[in-house]
Short mmCIF file of N, CA and C in Angstrom, two decimals:
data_model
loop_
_atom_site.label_atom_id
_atom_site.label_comp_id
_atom_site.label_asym_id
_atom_site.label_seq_id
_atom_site.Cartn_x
_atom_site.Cartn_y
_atom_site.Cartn_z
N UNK S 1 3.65 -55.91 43.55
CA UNK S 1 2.31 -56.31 43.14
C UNK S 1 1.45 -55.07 42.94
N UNK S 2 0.66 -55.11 41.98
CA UNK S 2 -0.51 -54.22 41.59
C UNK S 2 -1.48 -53.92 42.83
N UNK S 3 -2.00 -53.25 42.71
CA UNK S 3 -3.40 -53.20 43.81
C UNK S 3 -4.30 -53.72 43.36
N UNK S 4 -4.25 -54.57 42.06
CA UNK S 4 -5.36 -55.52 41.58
C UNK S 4 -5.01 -56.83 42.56
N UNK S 5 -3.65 -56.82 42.15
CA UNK S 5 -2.90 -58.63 42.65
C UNK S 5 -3.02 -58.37 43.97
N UNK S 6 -2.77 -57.63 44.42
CA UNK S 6 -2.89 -57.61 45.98
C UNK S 6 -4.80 -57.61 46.52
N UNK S 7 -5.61 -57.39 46.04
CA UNK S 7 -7.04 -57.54 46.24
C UNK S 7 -7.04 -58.97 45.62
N UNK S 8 -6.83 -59.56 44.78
CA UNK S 8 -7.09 -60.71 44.10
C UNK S 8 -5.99 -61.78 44.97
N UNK S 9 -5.25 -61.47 45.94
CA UNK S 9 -4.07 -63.04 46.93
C UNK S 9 -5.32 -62.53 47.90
N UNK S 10 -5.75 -61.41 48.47
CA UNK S 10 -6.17 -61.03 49.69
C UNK S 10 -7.44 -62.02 49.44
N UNK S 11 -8.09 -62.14 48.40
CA UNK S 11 -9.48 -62.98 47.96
C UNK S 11 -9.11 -64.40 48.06
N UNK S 12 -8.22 -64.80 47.48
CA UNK S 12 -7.67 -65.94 47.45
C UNK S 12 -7.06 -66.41 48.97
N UNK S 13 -6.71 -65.84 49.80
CA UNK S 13 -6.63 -66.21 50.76
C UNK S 13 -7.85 -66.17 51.82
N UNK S 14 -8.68 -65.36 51.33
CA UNK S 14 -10.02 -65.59 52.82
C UNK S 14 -10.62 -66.10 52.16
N UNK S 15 -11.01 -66.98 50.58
CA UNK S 15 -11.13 -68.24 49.82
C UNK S 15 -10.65 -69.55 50.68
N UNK S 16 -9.38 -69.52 51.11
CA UNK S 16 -8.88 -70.55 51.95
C UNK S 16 -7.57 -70.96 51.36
N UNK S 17 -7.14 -70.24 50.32
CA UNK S 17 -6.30 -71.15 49.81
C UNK S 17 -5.08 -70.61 50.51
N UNK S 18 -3.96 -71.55 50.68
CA UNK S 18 -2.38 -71.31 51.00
C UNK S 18 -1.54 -70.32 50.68
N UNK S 19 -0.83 -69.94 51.48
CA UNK S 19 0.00 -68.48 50.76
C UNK S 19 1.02 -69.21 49.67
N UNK S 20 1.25 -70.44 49.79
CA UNK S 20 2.20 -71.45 48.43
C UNK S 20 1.12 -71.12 47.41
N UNK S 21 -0.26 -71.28 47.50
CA UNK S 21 -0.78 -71.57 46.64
C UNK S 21 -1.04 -70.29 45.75
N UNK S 22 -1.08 -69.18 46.95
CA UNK S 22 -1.48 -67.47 46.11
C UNK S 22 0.50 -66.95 45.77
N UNK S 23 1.21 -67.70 46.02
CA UNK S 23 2.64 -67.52 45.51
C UNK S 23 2.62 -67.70 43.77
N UNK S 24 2.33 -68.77 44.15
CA UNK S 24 2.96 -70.13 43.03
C UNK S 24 1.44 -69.15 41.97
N UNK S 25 0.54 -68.74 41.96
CA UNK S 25 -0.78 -68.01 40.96
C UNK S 25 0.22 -66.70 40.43
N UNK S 26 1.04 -66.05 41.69
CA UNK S 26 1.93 -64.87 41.40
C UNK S 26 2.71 -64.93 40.73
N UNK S 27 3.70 -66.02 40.71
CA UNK S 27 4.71 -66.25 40.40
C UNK S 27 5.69 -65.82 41.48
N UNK S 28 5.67 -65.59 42.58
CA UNK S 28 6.45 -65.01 43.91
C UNK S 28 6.67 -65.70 44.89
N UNK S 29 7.30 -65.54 45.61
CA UNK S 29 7.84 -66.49 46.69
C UNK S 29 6.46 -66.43 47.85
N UNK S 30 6.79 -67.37 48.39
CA UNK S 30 5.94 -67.35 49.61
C UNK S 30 6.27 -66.72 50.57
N UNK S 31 7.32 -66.27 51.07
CA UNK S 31 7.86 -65.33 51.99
C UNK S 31 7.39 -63.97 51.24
N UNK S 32 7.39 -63.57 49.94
CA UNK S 32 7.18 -61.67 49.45
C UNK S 32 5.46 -62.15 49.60
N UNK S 33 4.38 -63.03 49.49
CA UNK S 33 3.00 -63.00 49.53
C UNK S 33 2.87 -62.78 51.44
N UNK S 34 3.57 -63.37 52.20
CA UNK S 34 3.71 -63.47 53.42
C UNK S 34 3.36 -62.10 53.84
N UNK S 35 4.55 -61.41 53.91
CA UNK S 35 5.32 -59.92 53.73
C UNK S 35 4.16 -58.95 53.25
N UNK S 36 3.59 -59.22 52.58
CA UNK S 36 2.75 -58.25 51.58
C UNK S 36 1.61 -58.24 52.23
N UNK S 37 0.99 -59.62 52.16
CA UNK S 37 -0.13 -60.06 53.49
C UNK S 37 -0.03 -59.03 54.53
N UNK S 38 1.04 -58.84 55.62
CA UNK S 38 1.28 -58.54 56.54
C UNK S 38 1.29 -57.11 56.95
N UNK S 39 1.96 -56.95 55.14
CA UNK S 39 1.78 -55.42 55.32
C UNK S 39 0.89 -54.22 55.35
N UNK S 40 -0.04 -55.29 54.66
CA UNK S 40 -1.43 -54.63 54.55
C UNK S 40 -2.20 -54.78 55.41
N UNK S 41 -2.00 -56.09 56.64
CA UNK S 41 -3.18 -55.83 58.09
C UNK S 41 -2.08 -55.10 58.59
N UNK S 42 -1.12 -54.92 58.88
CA UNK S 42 -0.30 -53.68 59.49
C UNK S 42 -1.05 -52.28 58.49
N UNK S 43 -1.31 -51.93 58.23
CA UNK S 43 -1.91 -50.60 57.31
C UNK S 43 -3.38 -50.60 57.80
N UNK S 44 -4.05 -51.58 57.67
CA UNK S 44 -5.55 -51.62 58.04
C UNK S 44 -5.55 -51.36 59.54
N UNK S 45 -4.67 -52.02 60.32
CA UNK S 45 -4.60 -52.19 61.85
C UNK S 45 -4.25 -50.20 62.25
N UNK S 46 -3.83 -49.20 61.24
CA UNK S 46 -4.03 -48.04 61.96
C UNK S 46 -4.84 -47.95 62.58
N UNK S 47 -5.84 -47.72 62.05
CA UNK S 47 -7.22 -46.86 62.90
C UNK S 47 -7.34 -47.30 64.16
N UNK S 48 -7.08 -49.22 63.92
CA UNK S 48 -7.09 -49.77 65.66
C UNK S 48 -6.10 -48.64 66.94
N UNK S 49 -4.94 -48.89 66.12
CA UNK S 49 -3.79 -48.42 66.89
C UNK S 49 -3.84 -46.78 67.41
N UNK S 50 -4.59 -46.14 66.60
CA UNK S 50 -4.61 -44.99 66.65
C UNK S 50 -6.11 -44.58 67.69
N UNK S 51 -6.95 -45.35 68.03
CA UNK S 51 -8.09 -45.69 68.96
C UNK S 51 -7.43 -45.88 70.16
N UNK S 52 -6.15 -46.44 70.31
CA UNK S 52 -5.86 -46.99 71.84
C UNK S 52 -5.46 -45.65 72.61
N UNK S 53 -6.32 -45.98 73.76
CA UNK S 53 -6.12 -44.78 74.63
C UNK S 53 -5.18 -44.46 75.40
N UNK S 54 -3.64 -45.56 75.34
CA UNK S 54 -2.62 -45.78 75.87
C UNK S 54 -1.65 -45.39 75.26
N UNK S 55 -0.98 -43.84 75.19
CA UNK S 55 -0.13 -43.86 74.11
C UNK S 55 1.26 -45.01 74.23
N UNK S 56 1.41 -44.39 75.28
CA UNK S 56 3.13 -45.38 75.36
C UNK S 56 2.72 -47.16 74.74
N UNK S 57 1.42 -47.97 75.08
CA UNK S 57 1.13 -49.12 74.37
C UNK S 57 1.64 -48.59 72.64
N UNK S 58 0.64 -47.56 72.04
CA UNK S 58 0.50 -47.29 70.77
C UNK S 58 2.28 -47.23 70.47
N UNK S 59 2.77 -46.47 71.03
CA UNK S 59 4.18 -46.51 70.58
C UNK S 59 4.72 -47.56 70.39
N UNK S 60 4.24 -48.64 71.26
CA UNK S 60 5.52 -50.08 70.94
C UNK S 60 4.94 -50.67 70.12
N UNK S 61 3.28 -50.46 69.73
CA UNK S 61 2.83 -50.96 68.67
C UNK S 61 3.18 -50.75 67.16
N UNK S 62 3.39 -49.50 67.39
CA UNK S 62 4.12 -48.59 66.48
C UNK S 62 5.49 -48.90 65.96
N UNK S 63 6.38 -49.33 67.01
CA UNK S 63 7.52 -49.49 66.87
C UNK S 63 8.33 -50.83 66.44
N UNK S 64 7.23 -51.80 66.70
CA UNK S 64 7.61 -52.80 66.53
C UNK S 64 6.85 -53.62 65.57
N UNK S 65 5.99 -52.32 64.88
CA UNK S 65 5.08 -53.19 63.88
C UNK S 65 4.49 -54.55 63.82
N UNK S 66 3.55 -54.20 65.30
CA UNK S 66 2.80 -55.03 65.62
C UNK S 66 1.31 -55.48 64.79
N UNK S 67 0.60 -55.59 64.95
CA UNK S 67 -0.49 -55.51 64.57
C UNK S 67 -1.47 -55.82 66.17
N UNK S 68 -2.61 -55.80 66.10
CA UNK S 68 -3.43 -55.59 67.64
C UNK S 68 -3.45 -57.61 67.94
N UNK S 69 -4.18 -58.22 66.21
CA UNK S 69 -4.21 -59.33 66.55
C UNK S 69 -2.57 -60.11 66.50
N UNK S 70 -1.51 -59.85 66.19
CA UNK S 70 -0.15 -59.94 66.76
C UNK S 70 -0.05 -59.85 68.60
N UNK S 71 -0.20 -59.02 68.53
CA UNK S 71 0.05 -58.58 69.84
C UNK S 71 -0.89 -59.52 71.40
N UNK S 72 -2.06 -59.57 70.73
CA UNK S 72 -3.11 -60.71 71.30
C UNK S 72 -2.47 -61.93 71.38
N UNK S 73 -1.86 -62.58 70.13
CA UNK S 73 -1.06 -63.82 70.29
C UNK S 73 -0.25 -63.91 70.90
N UNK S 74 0.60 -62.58 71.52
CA UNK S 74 1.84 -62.76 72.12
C UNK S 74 1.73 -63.36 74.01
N UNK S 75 0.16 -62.86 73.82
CA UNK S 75 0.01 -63.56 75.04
C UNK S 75 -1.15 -64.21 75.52
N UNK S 76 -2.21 -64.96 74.44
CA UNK S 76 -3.11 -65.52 74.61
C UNK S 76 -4.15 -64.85 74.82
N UNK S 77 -4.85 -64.12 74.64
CA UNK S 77 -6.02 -63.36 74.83
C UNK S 77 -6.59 -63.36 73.29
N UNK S 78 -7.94 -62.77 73.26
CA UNK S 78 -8.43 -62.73 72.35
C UNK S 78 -8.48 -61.30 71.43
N UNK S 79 -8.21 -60.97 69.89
CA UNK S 79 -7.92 -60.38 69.88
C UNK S 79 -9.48 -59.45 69.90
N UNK S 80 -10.59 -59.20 69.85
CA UNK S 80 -11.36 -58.58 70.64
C UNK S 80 -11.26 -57.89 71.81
N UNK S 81 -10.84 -59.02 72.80
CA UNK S 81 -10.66 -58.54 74.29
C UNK S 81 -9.31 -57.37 74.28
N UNK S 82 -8.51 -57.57 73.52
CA UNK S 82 -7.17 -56.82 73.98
C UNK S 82 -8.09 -55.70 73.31
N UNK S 83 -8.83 -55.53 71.82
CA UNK S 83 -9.09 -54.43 71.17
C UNK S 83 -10.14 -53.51 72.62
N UNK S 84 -10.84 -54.27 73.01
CA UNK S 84 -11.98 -53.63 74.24
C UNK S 84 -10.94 -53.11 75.12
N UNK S 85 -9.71 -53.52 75.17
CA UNK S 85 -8.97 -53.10 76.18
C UNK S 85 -8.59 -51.50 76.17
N UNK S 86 -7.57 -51.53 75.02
CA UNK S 86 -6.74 -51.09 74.06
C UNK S 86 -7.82 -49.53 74.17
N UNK S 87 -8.64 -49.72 73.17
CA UNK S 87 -9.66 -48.53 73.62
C UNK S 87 -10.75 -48.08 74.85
N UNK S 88 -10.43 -48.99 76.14
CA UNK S 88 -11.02 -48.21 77.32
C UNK S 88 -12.21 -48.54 77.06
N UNK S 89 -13.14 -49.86 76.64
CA UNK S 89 -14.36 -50.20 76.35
C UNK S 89 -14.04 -51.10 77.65
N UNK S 90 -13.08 -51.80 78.06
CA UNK S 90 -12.96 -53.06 78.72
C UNK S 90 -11.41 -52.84 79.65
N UNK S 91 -12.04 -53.32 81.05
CA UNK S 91 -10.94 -53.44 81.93
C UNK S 91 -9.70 -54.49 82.07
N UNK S 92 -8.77 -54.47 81.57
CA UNK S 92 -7.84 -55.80 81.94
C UNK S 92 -7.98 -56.11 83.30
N UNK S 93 -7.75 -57.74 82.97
CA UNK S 93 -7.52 -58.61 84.35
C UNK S 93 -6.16 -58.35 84.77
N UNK S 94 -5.62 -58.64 86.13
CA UNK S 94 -4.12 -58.79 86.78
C UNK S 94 -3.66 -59.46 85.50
N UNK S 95 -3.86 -60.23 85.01
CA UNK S 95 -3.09 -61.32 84.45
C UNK S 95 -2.62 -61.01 83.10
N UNK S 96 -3.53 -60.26 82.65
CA UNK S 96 -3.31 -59.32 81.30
C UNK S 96 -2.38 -58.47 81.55
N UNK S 97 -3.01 -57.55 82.35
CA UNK S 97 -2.12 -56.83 82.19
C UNK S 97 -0.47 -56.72 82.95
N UNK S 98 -0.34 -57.92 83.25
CA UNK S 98 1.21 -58.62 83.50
C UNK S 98 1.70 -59.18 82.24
N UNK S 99 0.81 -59.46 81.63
CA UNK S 99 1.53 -60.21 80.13
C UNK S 99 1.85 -59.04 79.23
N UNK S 100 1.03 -57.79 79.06
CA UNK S 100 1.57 -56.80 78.32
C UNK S 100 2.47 -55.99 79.03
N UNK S 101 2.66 -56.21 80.33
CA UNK S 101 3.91 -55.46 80.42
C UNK S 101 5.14 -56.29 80.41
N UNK S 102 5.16 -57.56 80.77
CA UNK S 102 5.97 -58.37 80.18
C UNK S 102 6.66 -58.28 78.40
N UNK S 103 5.55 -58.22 78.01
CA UNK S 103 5.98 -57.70 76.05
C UNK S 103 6.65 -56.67 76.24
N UNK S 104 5.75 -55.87 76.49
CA UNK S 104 5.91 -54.17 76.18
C UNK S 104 7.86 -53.67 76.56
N UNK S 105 7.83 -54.44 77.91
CA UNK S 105 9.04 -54.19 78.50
C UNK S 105 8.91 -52.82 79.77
N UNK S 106 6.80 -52.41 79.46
CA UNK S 106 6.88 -51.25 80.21
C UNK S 106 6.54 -51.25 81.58
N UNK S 107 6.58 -50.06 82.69
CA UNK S 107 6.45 -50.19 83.67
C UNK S 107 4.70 -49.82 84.04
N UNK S 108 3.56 -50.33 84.89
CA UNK S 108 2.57 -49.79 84.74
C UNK S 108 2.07 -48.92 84.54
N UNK S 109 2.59 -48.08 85.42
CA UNK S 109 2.44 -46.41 85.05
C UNK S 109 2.90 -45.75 83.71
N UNK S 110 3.95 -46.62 83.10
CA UNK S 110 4.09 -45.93 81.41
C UNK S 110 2.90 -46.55 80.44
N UNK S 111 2.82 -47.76 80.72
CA UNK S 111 1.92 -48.65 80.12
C UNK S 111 0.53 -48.22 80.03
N UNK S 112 -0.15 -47.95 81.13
CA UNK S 112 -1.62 -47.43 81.05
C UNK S 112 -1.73 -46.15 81.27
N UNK S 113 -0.86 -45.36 81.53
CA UNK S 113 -1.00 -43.66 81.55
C UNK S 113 -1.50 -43.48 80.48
N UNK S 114 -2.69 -42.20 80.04
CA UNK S 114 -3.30 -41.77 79.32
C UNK S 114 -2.81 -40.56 78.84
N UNK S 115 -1.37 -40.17 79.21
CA UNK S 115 -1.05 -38.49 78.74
C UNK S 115 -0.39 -38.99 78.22
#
């Protein structure tokens, strides 16, 4: 897709309409509008990722081509709150931060260390 078509599904979708529906305007599958979608809040979501004051977080974010509001879903939080987190604006609860180390796979001390 162009960087026209890709500004013009991105419109069409915060319009409201269906990714079938910004497919089927493309002529493309709904899985490559999906994909494309995705790839571009993964691209926008740098600056987030690159704000978090947690490197070892940033890495699995990194690695697993997350996105911040991805990562929020993975365990119910909002994706605000994880972003307040993420950059040291906002303290996690116990409960949070058991669910991201649950994801992460990391141990606390890798998880919130700041070096």
């Amino acid at each position: 897709m162009t960087i026209d078509e890709k500004v013009e599904a991105f419109r069409m979708r915060l319009e409201g309409n269906t990714i079938q529906e910004i497919a089927n305007r493309f002529g493309v599958s709904k899985q490559y509008i999906s994909e494309e979608l995705r790839t571009e809040r993964i691209r926008s979501n740098e600056k987030i990722v690159n704000a978090c004051i947690y490197p070892n977080i940033r890495k699995f974010l990194v690695r697993e081509r997350l996105t911040c509001r991805d990562f929020s879903n993975e365990f119910g939080i909002s994706y605000a709150t994880l972003y307040n987190i993420l950059t040291g604006k906002a303290e996690p609860r116990k409960k949070t931060i058991d669910r991201i180390l649950k994801c992460t796979g990391l141990t606390y001390e890798e998880a919130f260390s700041k070096d």
